[in-house]
PDB file of C-alpha atoms in Angstrom:
ATOM      1  CA  MET A 171     -76.606 -22.509 -41.681  1.00  0.00           C
ATOM      2  CA  SER A 172     -79.209 -21.895 -44.163  1.00  0.00           C
ATOM      3  CA  PRO A 173     -81.183 -18.633 -43.602  1.00  0.00           C
ATOM      4  CA  SER A 174     -84.420 -20.643 -43.547  1.00  0.00           C
ATOM      5  CA  THR A 175     -83.193 -23.071 -40.815  1.00  0.00           C
ATOM      6  CA  LYS A 176     -85.239 -22.604 -37.599  1.00  0.00           C
ATOM      7  CA  TYR A 177     -84.525 -23.812 -34.210  1.00  0.00           C
ATOM      8  CA  GLU A 178     -86.797 -24.704 -31.247  1.00  0.00           C
ATOM      9  CA  LEU A 179     -85.260 -25.165 -27.844  1.00  0.00           C
ATOM     10  CA  HIS A 180     -87.183 -27.142 -25.186  1.00  0.00           C
ATOM     11  CA  TYR A 181     -86.311 -26.312 -21.626  1.00  0.00           C
ATOM     12  CA  PHE A 182     -87.615 -25.220 -18.340  1.00  0.00           C
ATOM     13  CA  GLY A 183     -88.368 -21.542 -17.669  1.00  0.00           C
ATOM     14  CA  TYR A 184     -85.041 -20.850 -15.992  1.00  0.00           C
ATOM     15  CA  HIS A 185     -81.403 -20.337 -17.028  1.00  0.00           C
ATOM     16  CA  GLY A 186     -79.862 -23.677 -16.087  1.00  0.00           C
ATOM     17  CA  VAL A 187     -77.803 -25.665 -18.562  1.00  0.00           C
ATOM     18  CA  ALA A 188     -79.589 -24.115 -21.569  1.00  0.00           C
ATOM     19  CA  MET A 189     -77.972 -20.754 -21.005  1.00  0.00           C
ATOM     20  CA  THR A 190     -74.953 -21.591 -23.191  1.00  0.00           C
ATOM     21  CA  ILE A 191     -77.258 -22.927 -25.884  1.00  0.00           C
ATOM     22  CA  ARG A 192     -79.273 -19.758 -25.908  1.00  0.00           C
ATOM     23  CA  ALA A 193     -76.017 -17.712 -26.122  1.00  0.00           C
ATOM     24  CA  LEU A 194     -74.794 -19.730 -29.075  1.00  0.00           C
ATOM     25  CA  LEU A 195     -78.155 -19.355 -30.840  1.00  0.00           C
ATOM     26  CA  CYS A 196     -78.007 -15.585 -30.344  1.00  0.00           C
ATOM     27  CA  LEU A 197     -74.408 -15.228 -31.250  1.00  0.00           C
ATOM     28  CA  GLY A 198     -74.956 -17.258 -34.376  1.00  0.00           C
ATOM     29  CA  GLY A 199     -77.782 -15.039 -35.528  1.00  0.00           C
ATOM     30  CA  ALA A 200     -80.267 -17.993 -35.510  1.00  0.00           C
ATOM     31  CA  ASP A 201     -83.988 -17.780 -35.992  1.00  0.00           C
ATOM     32  CA  TRP A 202     -85.095 -19.554 -32.820  1.00  0.00           C
ATOM     33  CA  THR A 203     -87.783 -19.918 -30.175  1.00  0.00           C
ATOM     34  CA  GLN A 204     -88.053 -21.581 -26.837  1.00  0.00           C
ATOM     35  CA  LYS A 205     -90.809 -23.907 -25.774  1.00  0.00           C
ATOM     36  CA  VAL A 206     -91.010 -23.581 -22.041  1.00  0.00           C
ATOM     37  CA  GLU A 207     -91.703 -26.827 -20.250  1.00  0.00           C
ATOM     38  CA  ILE A 208     -93.459 -26.626 -16.862  1.00  0.00           C
ATOM     39  CA  PHE A 209     -91.298 -28.471 -14.273  1.00  0.00           C
ATOM     40  CA  GLU A 210     -94.280 -29.665 -12.187  1.00  0.00           C
ATOM     41  CA  ASN A 211     -95.693 -31.375 -15.362  1.00  0.00           C
ATOM     42  CA  TRP A 212     -92.468 -32.815 -16.611  1.00  0.00           C
ATOM     43  CA  ALA A 213     -92.593 -36.222 -14.988  1.00  0.00           C
ATOM     44  CA  ALA A 214     -95.924 -37.008 -16.721  1.00  0.00           C
ATOM     45  CA  ILE A 215     -94.733 -35.972 -20.264  1.00  0.00           C
ATOM     46  CA  LYS A 216     -90.960 -36.458 -20.251  1.00  0.00           C
ATOM     47  CA  HIS A 217     -90.870 -39.729 -22.243  1.00  0.00           C
ATOM     48  CA  SER A 218     -93.199 -38.393 -24.919  1.00  0.00           C
ATOM     49  CA  SER A 219     -91.388 -35.018 -25.161  1.00  0.00           C
ATOM     50  CA  SER A 220     -87.738 -36.113 -25.108  1.00  0.00           C
ATOM     51  CA  PRO A 221     -85.735 -39.049 -26.559  1.00  0.00           C
ATOM     52  CA  PHE A 222     -83.937 -39.747 -23.231  1.00  0.00           C
ATOM     53  CA  GLY A 223     -86.547 -38.172 -20.920  1.00  0.00           C
ATOM     54  CA  THR A 224     -84.292 -35.212 -20.213  1.00  0.00           C
ATOM     55  CA  LEU A 225     -83.990 -31.593 -21.122  1.00  0.00           C
ATOM     56  CA  PRO A 226     -82.756 -29.578 -23.007  1.00  0.00           C
ATOM     57  CA  VAL A 227     -83.719 -30.794 -26.454  1.00  0.00           C
ATOM     58  CA  LEU A 228     -83.091 -28.727 -29.669  1.00  0.00           C
ATOM     59  CA  ASN A 229     -85.243 -29.316 -32.717  1.00  0.00           C
ATOM     60  CA  VAL A 230     -83.678 -28.150 -35.944  1.00  0.00           C
ATOM     61  CA  PHE A 231     -86.060 -27.515 -38.801  1.00  0.00           C
ATOM     62  CA  LYS A 232     -83.994 -27.556 -42.037  1.00  0.00           C
ATOM     63  CA  GLU A 233     -85.032 -26.012 -45.334  1.00  0.00           C
ATOM     64  CA  SER A 234     -85.107 -29.428 -46.835  1.00  0.00           C
ATOM     65  CA  GLY A 235     -87.913 -30.438 -44.469  1.00  0.00           C
ATOM     66  CA  GLU A 236     -85.638 -32.555 -42.376  1.00  0.00           C
ATOM     67  CA  ILE A 237     -86.091 -32.264 -38.593  1.00  0.00           C
ATOM     68  CA  LEU A 238     -83.153 -33.015 -36.298  1.00  0.00           C
ATOM     69  CA  GLU A 239     -84.006 -33.740 -32.628  1.00  0.00           C
ATOM     70  CA  ILE A 240     -80.845 -33.225 -30.539  1.00  0.00           C
ATOM     71  CA  PRO A 241     -80.881 -34.227 -26.866  1.00  0.00           C
ATOM     72  CA  GLU A 242     -78.213 -33.397 -24.251  1.00  0.00           C
ATOM     73  CA  SER A 243     -76.740 -30.005 -23.694  1.00  0.00           C
ATOM     74  CA  LEU A 244     -73.140 -30.839 -24.723  1.00  0.00           C
ATOM     75  CA  ALA A 245     -74.283 -32.492 -28.042  1.00  0.00           C
ATOM     76  CA  ILE A 246     -76.404 -29.367 -28.761  1.00  0.00           C
ATOM     77  CA  GLU A 247     -73.603 -26.999 -27.952  1.00  0.00           C
ATOM     78  CA  ARG A 248     -71.161 -28.822 -30.150  1.00  0.00           C
ATOM     79  CA  TYR A 249     -73.625 -28.942 -33.013  1.00  0.00           C
ATOM     80  CA  LEU A 250     -74.344 -25.303 -32.818  1.00  0.00           C
ATOM     81  CA  ALA A 251     -70.630 -24.298 -32.560  1.00  0.00           C
ATOM     82  CA  LYS A 252     -69.937 -26.382 -35.676  1.00  0.00           C
ATOM     83  CA  THR A 253     -73.010 -24.913 -37.487  1.00  0.00           C
ATOM     84  CA  PHE A 254     -72.088 -21.358 -36.735  1.00  0.00           C
ATOM     85  CA  ASP A 255     -68.352 -21.842 -37.395  1.00  0.00           C
ATOM     86  CA  MET A 256     -67.304 -21.254 -33.787  1.00  0.00           C
ATOM     87  CA  VAL A 257     -65.138 -24.331 -33.252  1.00  0.00           C
ATOM     88  CA  GLY A 258     -61.848 -22.919 -34.568  1.00  0.00           C
ATOM     89  CA  SER A 259     -59.968 -23.680 -37.725  1.00  0.00           C
ATOM     90  CA  THR A 260     -56.779 -25.104 -36.166  1.00  0.00           C
ATOM     91  CA  GLU A 261     -56.302 -27.924 -33.580  1.00  0.00           C
ATOM     92  CA  ALA A 262     -55.119 -25.471 -30.991  1.00  0.00           C
ATOM     93  CA  GLU A 263     -58.144 -23.185 -31.458  1.00  0.00           C
ATOM     94  CA  GLN A 264     -60.378 -26.270 -31.214  1.00  0.00           C
ATOM     95  CA  ILE A 265     -58.704 -27.250 -27.946  1.00  0.00           C
ATOM     96  CA  GLN A 266     -59.225 -23.711 -26.633  1.00  0.00           C
ATOM     97  CA  VAL A 267     -62.907 -23.872 -27.541  1.00  0.00           C
ATOM     98  CA  ASP A 268     -63.439 -27.191 -25.918  1.00  0.00           C
TER      99      ASP A 268
END
C-alpha cells in the first residue's frame, strides 16, 4: 500500500456486512472515509452508484491516479487483506485466514 492511497467506502449508516471491511481498513492503517448512503433513497440511485446495484462498494484512489471500484463485500475483504499483507505467507496460514 502506498502511503498516498486513499479509500472511500460506500455503505449504509449501520454495521452490517461492511463491519469487517472497516476493521481491515483500520487494522491496515489506511487513510479512509465512509460515504453513508441513505437506505430510503437507495432504490432511486443504486444503479448509478454501484456497478451491481448493491453495497458495499470500495473506491481505491491510487497515487498513480488510477481509481479502482470494488463491489461485493468478499471481494473487498480479500483485496484489503492482500493489500495489507494479512493473507498469510503459507498455504496453511491462507486456509486459516479464509
